[in-house]
CSV table of C-alpha atoms and ligand atoms in Angstrom, one decimal:
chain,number,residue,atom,x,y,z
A,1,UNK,CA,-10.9,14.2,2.6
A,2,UNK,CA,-8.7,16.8,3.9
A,3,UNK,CA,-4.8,15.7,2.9
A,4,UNK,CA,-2.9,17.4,6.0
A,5,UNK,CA,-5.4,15.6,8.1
A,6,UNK,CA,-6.2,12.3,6.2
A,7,UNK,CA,-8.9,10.2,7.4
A,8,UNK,CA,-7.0,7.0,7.5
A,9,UNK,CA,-9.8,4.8,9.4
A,10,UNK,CA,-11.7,5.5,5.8
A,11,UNK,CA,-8.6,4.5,3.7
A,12,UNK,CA,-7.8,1.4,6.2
A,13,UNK,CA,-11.7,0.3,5.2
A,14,UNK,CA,-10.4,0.8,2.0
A,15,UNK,CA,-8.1,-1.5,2.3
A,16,UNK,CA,-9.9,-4.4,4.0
A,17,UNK,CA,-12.4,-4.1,1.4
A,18,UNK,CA,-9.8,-4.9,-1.1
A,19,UNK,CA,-8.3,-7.7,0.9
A,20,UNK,CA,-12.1,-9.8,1.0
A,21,UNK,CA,-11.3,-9.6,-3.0
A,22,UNK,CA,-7.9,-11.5,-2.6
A,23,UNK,CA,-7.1,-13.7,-5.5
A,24,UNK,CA,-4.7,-16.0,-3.1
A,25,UNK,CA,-5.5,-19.6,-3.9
A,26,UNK,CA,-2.1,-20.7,-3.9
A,27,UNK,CA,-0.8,-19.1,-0.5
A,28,UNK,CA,-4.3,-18.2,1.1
A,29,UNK,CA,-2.7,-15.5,2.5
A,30,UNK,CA,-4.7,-12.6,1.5
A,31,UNK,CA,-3.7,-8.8,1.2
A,32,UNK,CA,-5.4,-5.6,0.6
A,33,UNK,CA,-3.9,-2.0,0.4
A,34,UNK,CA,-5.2,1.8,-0.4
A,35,UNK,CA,-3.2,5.0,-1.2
A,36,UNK,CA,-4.3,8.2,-0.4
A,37,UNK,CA,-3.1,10.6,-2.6
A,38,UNK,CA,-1.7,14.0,-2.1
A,39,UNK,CA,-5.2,15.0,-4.1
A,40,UNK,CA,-7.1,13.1,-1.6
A,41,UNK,CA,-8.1,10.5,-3.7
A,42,UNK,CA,-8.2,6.2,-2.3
A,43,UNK,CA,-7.3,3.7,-4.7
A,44,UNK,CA,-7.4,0.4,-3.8
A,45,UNK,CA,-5.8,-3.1,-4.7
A,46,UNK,CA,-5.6,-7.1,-3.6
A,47,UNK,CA,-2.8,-9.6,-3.9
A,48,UNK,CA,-3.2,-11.6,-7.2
A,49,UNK,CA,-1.5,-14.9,-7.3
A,50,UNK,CA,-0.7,-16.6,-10.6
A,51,UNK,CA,-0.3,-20.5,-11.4
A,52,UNK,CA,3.7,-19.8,-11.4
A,53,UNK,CA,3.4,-18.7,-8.2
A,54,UNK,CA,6.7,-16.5,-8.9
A,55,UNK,CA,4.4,-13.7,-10.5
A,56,UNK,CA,2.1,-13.0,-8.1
A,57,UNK,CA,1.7,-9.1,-7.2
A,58,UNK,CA,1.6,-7.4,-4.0
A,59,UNK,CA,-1.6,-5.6,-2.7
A,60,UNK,CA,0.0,-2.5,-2.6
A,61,UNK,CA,2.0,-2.5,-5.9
A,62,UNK,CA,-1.9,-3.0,-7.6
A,63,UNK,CA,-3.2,0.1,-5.9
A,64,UNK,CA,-0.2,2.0,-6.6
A,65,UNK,CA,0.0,1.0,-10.5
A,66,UNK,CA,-3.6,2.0,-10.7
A,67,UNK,CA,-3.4,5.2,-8.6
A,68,UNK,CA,-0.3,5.5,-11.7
A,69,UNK,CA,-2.3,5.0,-14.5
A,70,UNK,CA,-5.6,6.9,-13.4
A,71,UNK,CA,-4.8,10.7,-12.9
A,72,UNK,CA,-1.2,11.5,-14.0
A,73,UNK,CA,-1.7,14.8,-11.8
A,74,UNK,CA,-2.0,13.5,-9.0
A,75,UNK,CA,0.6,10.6,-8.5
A,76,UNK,CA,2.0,11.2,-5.1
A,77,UNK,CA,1.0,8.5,-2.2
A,78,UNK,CA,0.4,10.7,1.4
A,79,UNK,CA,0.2,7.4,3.1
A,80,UNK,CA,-0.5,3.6,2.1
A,81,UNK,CA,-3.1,1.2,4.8
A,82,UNK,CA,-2.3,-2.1,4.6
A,83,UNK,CA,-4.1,-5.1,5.8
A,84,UNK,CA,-4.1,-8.8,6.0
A,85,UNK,CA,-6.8,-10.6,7.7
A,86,UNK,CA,-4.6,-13.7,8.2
A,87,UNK,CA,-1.2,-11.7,10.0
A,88,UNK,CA,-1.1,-8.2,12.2
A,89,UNK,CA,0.6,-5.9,11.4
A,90,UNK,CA,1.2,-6.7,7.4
A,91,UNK,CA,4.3,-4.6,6.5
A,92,UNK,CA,4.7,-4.1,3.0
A,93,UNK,CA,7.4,-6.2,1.6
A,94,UNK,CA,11.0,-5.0,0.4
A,95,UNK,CA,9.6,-5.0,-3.7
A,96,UNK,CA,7.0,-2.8,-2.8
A,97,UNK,CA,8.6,-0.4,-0.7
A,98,UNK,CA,10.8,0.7,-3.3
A,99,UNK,CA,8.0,1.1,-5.9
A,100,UNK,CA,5.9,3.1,-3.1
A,101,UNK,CA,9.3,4.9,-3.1
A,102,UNK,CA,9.1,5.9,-6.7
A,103,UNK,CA,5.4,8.0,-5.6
A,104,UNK,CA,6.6,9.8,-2.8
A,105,UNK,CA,5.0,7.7,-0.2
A,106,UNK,CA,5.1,9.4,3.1
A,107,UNK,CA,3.9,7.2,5.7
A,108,UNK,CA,2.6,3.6,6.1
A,109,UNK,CA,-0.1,2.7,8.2
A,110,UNK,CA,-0.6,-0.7,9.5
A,111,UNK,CA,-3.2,-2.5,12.0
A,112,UNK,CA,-1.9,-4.4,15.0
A,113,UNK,CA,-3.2,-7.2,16.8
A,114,UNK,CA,-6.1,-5.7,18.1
A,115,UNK,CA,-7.2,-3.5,15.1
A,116,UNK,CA,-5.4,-0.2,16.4
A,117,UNK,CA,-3.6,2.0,13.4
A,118,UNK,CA,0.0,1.8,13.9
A,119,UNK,CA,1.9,4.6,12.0
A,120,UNK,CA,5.5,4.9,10.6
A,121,UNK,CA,7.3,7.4,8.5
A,122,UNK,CA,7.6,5.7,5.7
A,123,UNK,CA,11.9,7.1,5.8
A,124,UNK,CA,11.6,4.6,8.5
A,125,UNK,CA,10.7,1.9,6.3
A,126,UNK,CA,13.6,2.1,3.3
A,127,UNK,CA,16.1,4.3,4.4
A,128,UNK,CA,19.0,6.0,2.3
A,129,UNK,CA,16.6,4.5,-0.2
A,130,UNK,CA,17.1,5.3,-4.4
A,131,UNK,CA,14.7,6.9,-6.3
A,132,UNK,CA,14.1,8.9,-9.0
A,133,UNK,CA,16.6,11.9,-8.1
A,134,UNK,CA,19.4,9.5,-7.9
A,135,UNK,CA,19.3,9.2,-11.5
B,201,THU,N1,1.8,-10.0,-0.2
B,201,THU,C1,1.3,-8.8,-0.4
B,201,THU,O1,0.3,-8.7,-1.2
B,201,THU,N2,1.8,-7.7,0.2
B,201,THU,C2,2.9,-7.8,1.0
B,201,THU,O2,3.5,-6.8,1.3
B,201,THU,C3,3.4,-9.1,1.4
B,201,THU,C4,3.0,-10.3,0.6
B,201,THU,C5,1.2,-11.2,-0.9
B,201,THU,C6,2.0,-11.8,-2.0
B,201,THU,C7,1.5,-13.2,-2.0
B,201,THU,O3,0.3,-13.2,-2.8
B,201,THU,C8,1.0,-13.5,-0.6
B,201,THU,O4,0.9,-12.2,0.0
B,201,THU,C9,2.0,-14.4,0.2
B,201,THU,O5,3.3,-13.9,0.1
């Protein structure tokens, strides 16, 4: 999968694949996200709720911690698909921006209303944001 040029209808499958594996029975509002790497490689994750509902984890936090703990060489996030098959467009919420921060993420790509990929920079998305040089 060529990086400059990433094939993000592939990685968007990726990510509704990951959302038909949900583990929402507390909101039933299900979630799935893929990062595409700088490497070119796809990691997926779901939402996964817990019985106190205050832990539940974002979609794309779980494919961003296992991008994170499966090739320390290649950690930085090109772009992140999200998708929910209960709202259009999922955004990704405030928590996870900031830890998508942490990887470098460059762009976010969402599905509107009728299934087309909308695209934003992700400095769009958390601007003036802190990260790992503002230490
Ligand atoms: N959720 C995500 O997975 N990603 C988001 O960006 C927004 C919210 C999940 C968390 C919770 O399991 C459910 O959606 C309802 O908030």
């Amino acid at each position: 999968m060529s990086v400059d040029r990433p094939n993000v209808s592939e990685v968007m499958r990726v990510a509704r694949e990951a959302a038909g594996r949900a583990y929402a029975p507390y909101s039933d509002f299900h979630v799935g996200a893929a990062v595409l790497t700088t490497g070119g490689k796809v990691y997926g994750g779901s939402n996964v709720e817990n019985a106190s509902y205050g832990l539940a984890i974002c979609a794309e936090r779980n494919a961003a911690t296992t991008m994170a703990g499966t090739d320390p060489q290649d950690r930085k996030i090109r772009l992140v698909a999200i998708h929910s098959p209960d709202t259009a467009p999922c955004f990704p919420c405030g928590a996870c921006r900031q830890f998508l921060r942490e990887f470098d993420c460059e762009e976010v790509v969402v599905e509107g209303a009728n299934g087309e990929l909308l695209s934003y920079p992700f400095k769009e998305m958390l601007p003036n944001s802190f990260g790992p040089e503002s230490l």
